Amino acid sequence: MLANRPIHAALPAVDLERARRFYAEKLGLTPESEGPGGLFYRCGENTQLLVFPSQGRASGTHSQAGWMVDDIEAEVAELKARGVVFEEYDMPSLKTINSVASTGPARAAWFKDSEGNLLVLLQFV
């Protein structure tokens, strides 16, 4: 049923134009389409990210969307060069070193978009 179907993430944006600038300037994404429902970005072959206008604020307390990457250090370095600020954690259960944490079978790095949505890069090892 759903196991073989593509999925897409939807992220709220209080200021859609600010979000458009963030996704373009910081992440290098261009909307594939846009309309009253928001900005649709194609990421990969069968996935889509929707950034939609909303009066609700993102909590930023958990990962809301993520990208699977092959080389997390290279991706983090490239995004930092574009001005992305990564979250740094130092807790007993989660510690980042140079913005990257080892989380069992994966390595992860988190950052917030212009609207407070918590996004993650994941590299499975």
PDB file of N, CA and C in Angstrom, residues 37-125:
ATOM      1  N   GLY A  37      -1.063  27.462  -2.485  1.00  0.00           N
ATOM      2  CA  GLY A  37      -0.724  26.463  -1.472  1.00  0.00           C
ATOM      3  C   GLY A  37       0.716  26.514  -1.014  1.00  0.00           C
ATOM      4  N   GLY A  38       1.573  27.284  -1.699  1.00  0.00           N
ATOM      5  CA  GLY A  38       2.958  27.414  -1.276  1.00  0.00           C
ATOM      6  C   GLY A  38       3.961  27.153  -2.383  1.00  0.00           C
ATOM      7  N   LEU A  39       5.170  26.876  -1.957  1.00  0.00           N
ATOM      8  CA  LEU A  39       6.302  26.631  -2.850  1.00  0.00           C
ATOM      9  C   LEU A  39       6.606  25.140  -2.853  1.00  0.00           C
ATOM     10  N   PHE A  40       6.640  24.530  -4.031  1.00  0.00           N
ATOM     11  CA  PHE A  40       6.931  23.107  -4.164  1.00  0.00           C
ATOM     12  C   PHE A  40       8.344  22.942  -4.709  1.00  0.00           C
ATOM     13  N   TYR A  41       9.179  22.242  -3.955  1.00  0.00           N
ATOM     14  CA  TYR A  41      10.560  21.979  -4.355  1.00  0.00           C
ATOM     15  C   TYR A  41      10.706  20.496  -4.656  1.00  0.00           C
ATOM     16  N   ARG A  42      11.373  20.161  -5.748  1.00  0.00           N
ATOM     17  CA  ARG A  42      11.690  18.773  -6.066  1.00  0.00           C
ATOM     18  C   ARG A  42      13.046  18.485  -5.443  1.00  0.00           C
ATOM     19  N   CYS A  43      13.118  17.442  -4.652  1.00  0.00           N
ATOM     20  CA  CYS A  43      14.369  17.023  -4.014  1.00  0.00           C
ATOM     21  C   CYS A  43      14.552  15.546  -4.308  1.00  0.00           C
ATOM     22  N   GLY A  44      15.519  15.232  -5.121  1.00  0.00           N
ATOM     23  CA  GLY A  44      15.684  13.846  -5.524  1.00  0.00           C
ATOM     24  C   GLY A  44      14.686  13.510  -6.613  1.00  0.00           C
ATOM     25  N   GLU A  45      14.585  12.229  -6.890  1.00  0.00           N
ATOM     26  CA  GLU A  45      13.758  11.792  -8.007  1.00  0.00           C
ATOM     27  C   GLU A  45      12.265  11.778  -7.680  1.00  0.00           C
ATOM     28  N   ASN A  46      11.900  11.273  -6.529  1.00  0.00           N
ATOM     29  CA  ASN A  46      10.482  11.088  -6.226  1.00  0.00           C
ATOM     30  C   ASN A  46      10.039  11.754  -4.935  1.00  0.00           C
ATOM     31  N   THR A  47      10.756  12.750  -4.483  1.00  0.00           N
ATOM     32  CA  THR A  47      10.348  13.418  -3.256  1.00  0.00           C
ATOM     33  C   THR A  47      10.138  14.900  -3.507  1.00  0.00           C
ATOM     34  N   GLN A  48       9.295  15.453  -2.683  1.00  0.00           N
ATOM     35  CA  GLN A  48       8.923  16.853  -2.850  1.00  0.00           C
ATOM     36  C   GLN A  48       8.832  17.503  -1.477  1.00  0.00           C
ATOM     37  N   LEU A  49       9.209  18.750  -1.419  1.00  0.00           N
ATOM     38  CA  LEU A  49       9.121  19.544  -0.202  1.00  0.00           C
ATOM     39  C   LEU A  49       8.181  20.705  -0.486  1.00  0.00           C
ATOM     40  N   LEU A  50       7.172  20.847   0.357  1.00  0.00           N
ATOM     41  CA  LEU A  50       6.234  21.963   0.251  1.00  0.00           C
ATOM     42  C   LEU A  50       6.509  22.913   1.405  1.00  0.00           C
ATOM     43  N   VAL A  51       6.714  24.188   1.094  1.00  0.00           N
ATOM     44  CA  VAL A  51       6.796  25.238   2.103  1.00  0.00           C
ATOM     45  C   VAL A  51       5.540  26.069   1.902  1.00  0.00           C
ATOM     46  N   PHE A  52       4.658  26.041   2.908  1.00  0.00           N
ATOM     47  CA  PHE A  52       3.339  26.637   2.732  1.00  0.00           C
ATOM     48  C   PHE A  52       3.110  27.788   3.698  1.00  0.00           C
ATOM     49  N   PRO A  53       2.301  28.775   3.275  1.00  0.00           N
ATOM     50  CA  PRO A  53       2.014  29.908   4.156  1.00  0.00           C
ATOM     51  C   PRO A  53       1.157  29.449   5.336  1.00  0.00           C
ATOM     52  N   SER A  54       1.548  29.898   6.527  1.00  0.00           N
ATOM     53  CA  SER A  54       0.846  29.481   7.737  1.00  0.00           C
ATOM     54  C   SER A  54       1.003  30.537   8.811  1.00  0.00           C
ATOM     55  N   GLN A  55       0.001  30.711   9.625  1.00  0.00           N
ATOM     56  CA  GLN A  55       0.120  31.589  10.783  1.00  0.00           C
ATOM     57  C   GLN A  55       0.672  30.829  11.987  1.00  0.00           C
ATOM     58  N   GLY A  56       0.685  29.496  11.901  1.00  0.00           N
ATOM     59  CA  GLY A  56       1.261  28.682  12.967  1.00  0.00           C
ATOM     60  C   GLY A  56       2.770  28.693  12.891  1.00  0.00           C
ATOM     61  N   ARG A  57       3.406  28.658  14.015  1.00  0.00           N
ATOM     62  CA  ARG A  57       4.869  28.665  14.064  1.00  0.00           C
ATOM     63  C   ARG A  57       5.412  27.254  14.238  1.00  0.00           C
ATOM     64  N   ALA A  58       6.525  26.984  13.610  1.00  0.00           N
ATOM     65  CA  ALA A  58       7.195  25.699  13.785  1.00  0.00           C
ATOM     66  C   ALA A  58       7.742  25.619  15.208  1.00  0.00           C
ATOM     67  N   SER A  59       7.649  24.455  15.806  1.00  0.00           N
ATOM     68  CA  SER A  59       8.164  24.307  17.175  1.00  0.00           C
ATOM     69  C   SER A  59       9.689  24.268  17.181  1.00  0.00           C
ATOM     70  N   GLY A  60      10.282  23.692  16.140  1.00  0.00           N
ATOM     71  CA  GLY A  60      11.737  23.587  16.090  1.00  0.00           C
ATOM     72  C   GLY A  60      12.309  22.644  17.123  1.00  0.00           C
ATOM     73  N   THR A  61      11.454  21.808  17.734  1.00  0.00           N
ATOM     74  CA  THR A  61      11.916  20.914  18.799  1.00  0.00           C
ATOM     75  C   THR A  61      12.191  19.500  18.316  1.00  0.00           C
ATOM     76  N   HIS A  62      11.905  19.223  17.067  1.00  0.00           N
ATOM     77  CA  HIS A  62      12.163  17.897  16.509  1.00  0.00           C
ATOM     78  C   HIS A  62      12.417  18.027  15.005  1.00  0.00           C
ATOM     79  N   SER A  63      13.074  17.047  14.451  1.00  0.00           N
ATOM     80  CA  SER A  63      13.350  17.064  13.013  1.00  0.00           C
ATOM     81  C   SER A  63      12.037  16.991  12.249  1.00  0.00           C
ATOM     82  N   GLN A  64      11.864  17.924  11.319  1.00  0.00           N
ATOM     83  CA  GLN A  64      10.628  17.985  10.549  1.00  0.00           C
ATOM     84  C   GLN A  64      10.797  17.480   9.118  1.00  0.00           C
ATOM     85  N   ALA A  65      12.001  17.535   8.605  1.00  0.00           N
ATOM     86  CA  ALA A  65      12.305  17.035   7.262  1.00  0.00           C
ATOM     87  C   ALA A  65      13.806  16.832   7.192  1.00  0.00           C
ATOM     88  N   GLY A  66      14.235  15.939   6.324  1.00  0.00           N
ATOM     89  CA  GLY A  66      15.660  15.681   6.227  1.00  0.00           C
ATOM     90  C   GLY A  66      16.073  15.206   4.852  1.00  0.00           C
ATOM     91  N   TRP A  67      17.348  15.356   4.595  1.00  0.00           N
ATOM     92  CA  TRP A  67      17.954  14.907   3.349  1.00  0.00           C
ATOM     93  C   TRP A  67      18.956  13.809   3.649  1.00  0.00           C
ATOM     94  N   MET A  68      18.926  12.742   2.864  1.00  0.00           N
ATOM     95  CA  MET A  68      19.925  11.674   2.938  1.00  0.00           C
ATOM     96  C   MET A  68      21.111  12.129   2.092  1.00  0.00           C
ATOM     97  N   VAL A  69      22.301  12.089   2.670  1.00  0.00           N
ATOM     98  CA  VAL A  69      23.492  12.544   1.955  1.00  0.00           C
ATOM     99  C   VAL A  69      24.557  11.453   1.985  1.00  0.00           C
ATOM    100  N   ASP A  70      25.497  11.532   1.053  1.00  0.00           N
ATOM    101  CA  ASP A  70      26.588  10.553   0.983  1.00  0.00           C
ATOM    102  C   ASP A  70      27.793  10.964   1.812  1.00  0.00           C
ATOM    103  N   ASP A  71      28.028  12.276   1.943  1.00  0.00           N
ATOM    104  CA  ASP A  71      29.200  12.785   2.656  1.00  0.00           C
ATOM    105  C   ASP A  71      28.754  13.958   3.524  1.00  0.00           C
ATOM    106  N   ILE A  72      28.427  13.664   4.769  1.00  0.00           N
ATOM    107  CA  ILE A  72      27.824  14.671   5.633  1.00  0.00           C
ATOM    108  C   ILE A  72      28.782  15.831   5.918  1.00  0.00           C
ATOM    109  N   GLU A  73      30.078  15.533   6.084  1.00  0.00           N
ATOM    110  CA  GLU A  73      31.030  16.622   6.339  1.00  0.00           C
ATOM    111  C   GLU A  73      31.088  17.599   5.179  1.00  0.00           C
ATOM    112  N   ALA A  74      31.084  17.083   3.953  1.00  0.00           N
ATOM    113  CA  ALA A  74      31.129  17.955   2.770  1.00  0.00           C
ATOM    114  C   ALA A  74      29.859  18.793   2.675  1.00  0.00           C
ATOM    115  N   GLU A  75      28.705  18.188   2.941  1.00  0.00           N
ATOM    116  CA  GLU A  75      27.439  18.929   2.881  1.00  0.00           C
ATOM    117  C   GLU A  75      27.396  20.011   3.959  1.00  0.00           C
ATOM    118  N   VAL A  76      27.820  19.672   5.169  1.00  0.00           N
ATOM    119  CA  VAL A  76      27.836  20.652   6.262  1.00  0.00           C
ATOM    120  C   VAL A  76      28.758  21.809   5.896  1.00  0.00           C
ATOM    121  N   ALA A  77      29.947  21.503   5.392  1.00  0.00           N
ATOM    122  CA  ALA A  77      30.899  22.555   5.021  1.00  0.00           C
ATOM    123  C   ALA A  77      30.329  23.461   3.936  1.00  0.00           C
ATOM    124  N   GLU A  78      29.680  22.866   2.930  1.00  0.00           N
ATOM    125  CA  GLU A  78      29.121  23.671   1.841  1.00  0.00           C
ATOM    126  C   GLU A  78      27.993  24.566   2.353  1.00  0.00           C
ATOM    127  N   LEU A  79      27.125  24.011   3.194  1.00  0.00           N
ATOM    128  CA  LEU A  79      26.020  24.813   3.727  1.00  0.00           C
ATOM    129  C   LEU A  79      26.527  25.907   4.666  1.00  0.00           C
ATOM    130  N   LYS A  80      27.531  25.610   5.469  1.00  0.00           N
ATOM    131  CA  LYS A  80      28.117  26.644   6.340  1.00  0.00           C
ATOM    132  C   LYS A  80      28.699  27.775   5.498  1.00  0.00           C
ATOM    133  N   ALA A  81      29.332  27.427   4.379  1.00  0.00           N
ATOM    134  CA  ALA A  81      29.902  28.445   3.492  1.00  0.00           C
ATOM    135  C   ALA A  81      28.804  29.334   2.906  1.00  0.00           C
ATOM    136  N   ARG A  82      27.593  28.812   2.812  1.00  0.00           N
ATOM    137  CA  ARG A  82      26.454  29.587   2.300  1.00  0.00           C
ATOM    138  C   ARG A  82      25.743  30.340   3.418  1.00  0.00           C
ATOM    139  N   GLY A  83      26.228  30.192   4.659  1.00  0.00           N
ATOM    140  CA  GLY A  83      25.650  30.934   5.773  1.00  0.00           C
ATOM    141  C   GLY A  83      24.681  30.169   6.651  1.00  0.00           C
ATOM    142  N   VAL A  84      24.526  28.870   6.429  1.00  0.00           N
ATOM    143  CA  VAL A  84      23.639  28.066   7.281  1.00  0.00           C
ATOM    144  C   VAL A  84      24.307  27.870   8.632  1.00  0.00           C
ATOM    145  N   VAL A  85      23.542  28.063   9.697  1.00  0.00           N
ATOM    146  CA  VAL A  85      24.032  27.881  11.064  1.00  0.00           C
ATOM    147  C   VAL A  85      23.494  26.553  11.586  1.00  0.00           C
ATOM    148  N   PHE A  86      24.401  25.679  11.983  1.00  0.00           N
ATOM    149  CA  PHE A  86      24.012  24.362  12.470  1.00  0.00           C
ATOM    150  C   PHE A  86      23.819  24.382  13.979  1.00  0.00           C
ATOM    151  N   GLU A  87      22.912  23.532  14.430  1.00  0.00           N
ATOM    152  CA  GLU A  87      22.662  23.359  15.855  1.00  0.00           C
ATOM    153  C   GLU A  87      23.811  22.557  16.449  1.00  0.00           C
ATOM    154  N   GLU A  88      24.195  22.914  17.646  1.00  0.00           N
ATOM    155  CA  GLU A  88      25.239  22.165  18.357  1.00  0.00           C
ATOM    156  C   GLU A  88      24.617  21.607  19.631  1.00  0.00           C
ATOM    157  N   TYR A  89      24.810  20.326  19.874  1.00  0.00           N
ATOM    158  CA  TYR A  89      24.228  19.663  21.038  1.00  0.00           C
ATOM    159  C   TYR A  89      25.331  19.066  21.894  1.00  0.00           C
ATOM    160  N   ASP A  90      25.160  19.162  23.205  1.00  0.00           N
ATOM    161  CA  ASP A  90      26.089  18.546  24.151  1.00  0.00           C
ATOM    162  C   ASP A  90      25.263  18.007  25.314  1.00  0.00           C
ATOM    163  N   MET A  91      24.652  16.847  25.075  1.00  0.00           N
ATOM    164  CA  MET A  91      23.818  16.187  26.076  1.00  0.00           C
ATOM    165  C   MET A  91      24.350  14.767  26.268  1.00  0.00           C
ATOM    166  N   PRO A  92      23.978  14.120  27.350  1.00  0.00           N
ATOM    167  CA  PRO A  92      24.445  12.741  27.535  1.00  0.00           C
ATOM    168  C   PRO A  92      24.060  11.809  26.378  1.00  0.00           C
ATOM    169  N   SER A  93      22.900  12.028  25.775  1.00  0.00           N
ATOM    170  CA  SER A  93      22.448  11.128  24.713  1.00  0.00           C
ATOM    171  C   SER A  93      22.773  11.619  23.302  1.00  0.00           C
ATOM    172  N   LEU A  94      23.236  12.852  23.174  1.00  0.00           N
ATOM    173  CA  LEU A  94      23.497  13.411  21.849  1.00  0.00           C
ATOM    174  C   LEU A  94      24.547  14.503  21.937  1.00  0.00           C
ATOM    175  N   LYS A  95      25.653  14.298  21.215  1.00  0.00           N
ATOM    176  CA  LYS A  95      26.729  15.293  21.201  1.00  0.00           C
ATOM    177  C   LYS A  95      27.189  15.482  19.766  1.00  0.00           C
ATOM    178  N   THR A  96      27.258  16.748  19.351  1.00  0.00           N
ATOM    179  CA  THR A  96      27.779  17.045  18.022  1.00  0.00           C
ATOM    180  C   THR A  96      29.260  17.404  18.125  1.00  0.00           C
ATOM    181  N   ILE A  97      29.996  16.994  17.125  1.00  0.00           N
ATOM    182  CA  ILE A  97      31.401  17.382  16.977  1.00  0.00           C
ATOM    183  C   ILE A  97      31.507  17.976  15.583  1.00  0.00           C
ATOM    184  N   ASN A  98      31.884  19.257  15.513  1.00  0.00           N
ATOM    185  CA  ASN A  98      31.892  19.981  14.234  1.00  0.00           C
ATOM    186  C   ASN A  98      30.532  19.878  13.555  1.00  0.00           C
ATOM    187  N   SER A  99      29.473  20.014  14.351  1.00  0.00           N
ATOM    188  CA  SER A  99      28.075  20.041  13.911  1.00  0.00           C
ATOM    189  C   SER A  99      27.487  18.687  13.551  1.00  0.00           C
ATOM    190  N   VAL A 100      28.247  17.604  13.678  1.00  0.00           N
ATOM    191  CA  VAL A 100      27.770  16.277  13.286  1.00  0.00           C
ATOM    192  C   VAL A 100      27.728  15.359  14.505  1.00  0.00           C
ATOM    193  N   ALA A 101      26.612  14.623  14.638  1.00  0.00           N
ATOM    194  CA  ALA A 101      26.446  13.670  15.728  1.00  0.00           C
ATOM    195  C   ALA A 101      26.368  12.254  15.162  1.00  0.00           C
ATOM    196  N   SER A 102      26.888  11.291  15.919  1.00  0.00           N
ATOM    197  CA  SER A 102      26.709   9.885  15.572  1.00  0.00           C
ATOM    198  C   SER A 102      25.504   9.391  16.351  1.00  0.00           C
ATOM    199  N   THR A 103      24.537   8.832  15.632  1.00  0.00           N
ATOM    200  CA  THR A 103      23.293   8.397  16.262  1.00  0.00           C
ATOM    201  C   THR A 103      23.018   6.945  15.892  1.00  0.00           C
ATOM    202  N   GLY A 104      23.853   6.038  16.360  1.00  0.00           N
ATOM    203  CA  GLY A 104      23.674   4.628  16.018  1.00  0.00           C
ATOM    204  C   GLY A 104      24.067   4.367  14.580  1.00  0.00           C
ATOM    205  N   PRO A 105      23.096   3.949  13.742  1.00  0.00           N
ATOM    206  CA  PRO A 105      23.441   3.612  12.356  1.00  0.00           C
ATOM    207  C   PRO A 105      23.586   4.825  11.438  1.00  0.00           C
ATOM    208  N   ALA A 106      23.418   6.022  11.973  1.00  0.00           N
ATOM    209  CA  ALA A 106      23.471   7.218  11.123  1.00  0.00           C
ATOM    210  C   ALA A 106      24.313   8.302  11.774  1.00  0.00           C
ATOM    211  N   ARG A 107      24.731   9.223  10.941  1.00  0.00           N
ATOM    212  CA  ARG A 107      25.354  10.463  11.397  1.00  0.00           C
ATOM    213  C   ARG A 107      24.415  11.569  10.971  1.00  0.00           C
ATOM    214  N   ALA A 108      24.266  12.597  11.812  1.00  0.00           N
ATOM    215  CA  ALA A 108      23.259  13.616  11.546  1.00  0.00           C
ATOM    216  C   ALA A 108      23.770  15.002  11.895  1.00  0.00           C
ATOM    217  N   ALA A 109      23.220  16.000  11.208  1.00  0.00           N
ATOM    218  CA  ALA A 109      23.515  17.403  11.483  1.00  0.00           C
ATOM    219  C   ALA A 109      22.213  18.178  11.287  1.00  0.00           C
ATOM    220  N   TRP A 110      21.894  19.042  12.248  1.00  0.00           N
ATOM    221  CA  TRP A 110      20.623  19.761  12.244  1.00  0.00           C
ATOM    222  C   TRP A 110      20.831  21.258  12.058  1.00  0.00           C
ATOM    223  N   PHE A 111      19.870  21.885  11.364  1.00  0.00           N
ATOM    224  CA  PHE A 111      19.852  23.339  11.224  1.00  0.00           C
ATOM    225  C   PHE A 111      18.400  23.782  11.106  1.00  0.00           C
ATOM    226  N   LYS A 112      18.162  25.059  11.401  1.00  0.00           N
ATOM    227  CA  LYS A 112      16.820  25.612  11.276  1.00  0.00           C
ATOM    228  C   LYS A 112      16.738  26.489  10.040  1.00  0.00           C
ATOM    229  N   ASP A 113      15.574  26.452   9.400  1.00  0.00           N
ATOM    230  CA  ASP A 113      15.359  27.352   8.277  1.00  0.00           C
ATOM    231  C   ASP A 113      14.939  28.720   8.804  1.00  0.00           C
ATOM    232  N   SER A 114      14.630  29.624   7.920  1.00  0.00           N
ATOM    233  CA  SER A 114      14.277  30.989   8.309  1.00  0.00           C
ATOM    234  C   SER A 114      12.998  31.053   9.128  1.00  0.00           C
ATOM    235  N   GLU A 115      12.195  29.996   9.110  1.00  0.00           N
ATOM    236  CA  GLU A 115      10.903  29.973   9.796  1.00  0.00           C
ATOM    237  C   GLU A 115      10.937  29.180  11.089  1.00  0.00           C
ATOM    238  N   GLY A 116      12.110  28.646  11.460  1.00  0.00           N
ATOM    239  CA  GLY A 116      12.234  27.888  12.695  1.00  0.00           C
ATOM    240  C   GLY A 116      12.006  26.398  12.555  1.00  0.00           C
ATOM    241  N   ASN A 117      11.812  25.904  11.325  1.00  0.00           N
ATOM    242  CA  ASN A 117      11.667  24.469  11.100  1.00  0.00           C
ATOM    243  C   ASN A 117      13.022  23.797  11.279  1.00  0.00           C
ATOM    244  N   LEU A 118      13.065  22.707  12.039  1.00  0.00           N
ATOM    245  CA  LEU A 118      14.311  21.989  12.269  1.00  0.00           C
ATOM    246  C   LEU A 118      14.506  20.943  11.175  1.00  0.00           C
ATOM    247  N   LEU A 119      15.564  21.098  10.400  1.00  0.00           N
ATOM    248  CA  LEU A 119      15.884  20.231   9.267  1.00  0.00           C
ATOM    249  C   LEU A 119      17.133  19.432   9.588  1.00  0.00           C
ATOM    250  N   VAL A 120      17.283  18.293   8.950  1.00  0.00           N
ATOM    251  CA  VAL A 120      18.403  17.409   9.273  1.00  0.00           C
ATOM    252  C   VAL A 120      19.038  16.847   8.005  1.00  0.00           C
ATOM    253  N   LEU A 121      20.348  16.685   8.074  1.00  0.00           N
ATOM    254  CA  LEU A 121      21.099  15.932   7.074  1.00  0.00           C
ATOM    255  C   LEU A 121      21.413  14.586   7.711  1.00  0.00           C
ATOM    256  N   LEU A 122      21.242  13.505   6.966  1.00  0.00           N
ATOM    257  CA  LEU A 122      21.504  12.153   7.484  1.00  0.00           C
ATOM    258  C   LEU A 122      22.427  11.400   6.552  1.00  0.00           C
ATOM    259  N   GLN A 123      23.412  10.741   7.146  1.00  0.00           N
ATOM    260  CA  GLN A 123      24.283   9.848   6.375  1.00  0.00           C
ATOM    261  C   GLN A 123      24.279   8.520   7.111  1.00  0.00           C
ATOM    262  N   PHE A 124      23.755   7.487   6.446  1.00  0.00           N
ATOM    263  CA  PHE A 124      23.750   6.161   7.055  1.00  0.00           C
ATOM    264  C   PHE A 124      25.099   5.504   6.814  1.00  0.00           C
ATOM    265  N   VAL A 125      25.631   4.893   7.875  1.00  0.00           N
ATOM    266  CA  VAL A 125      26.967   4.288   7.805  1.00  0.00           C
ATOM    267  C   VAL A 125      26.880   2.783   7.863  1.00  0.00           C
TER     268      VAL A 125
END
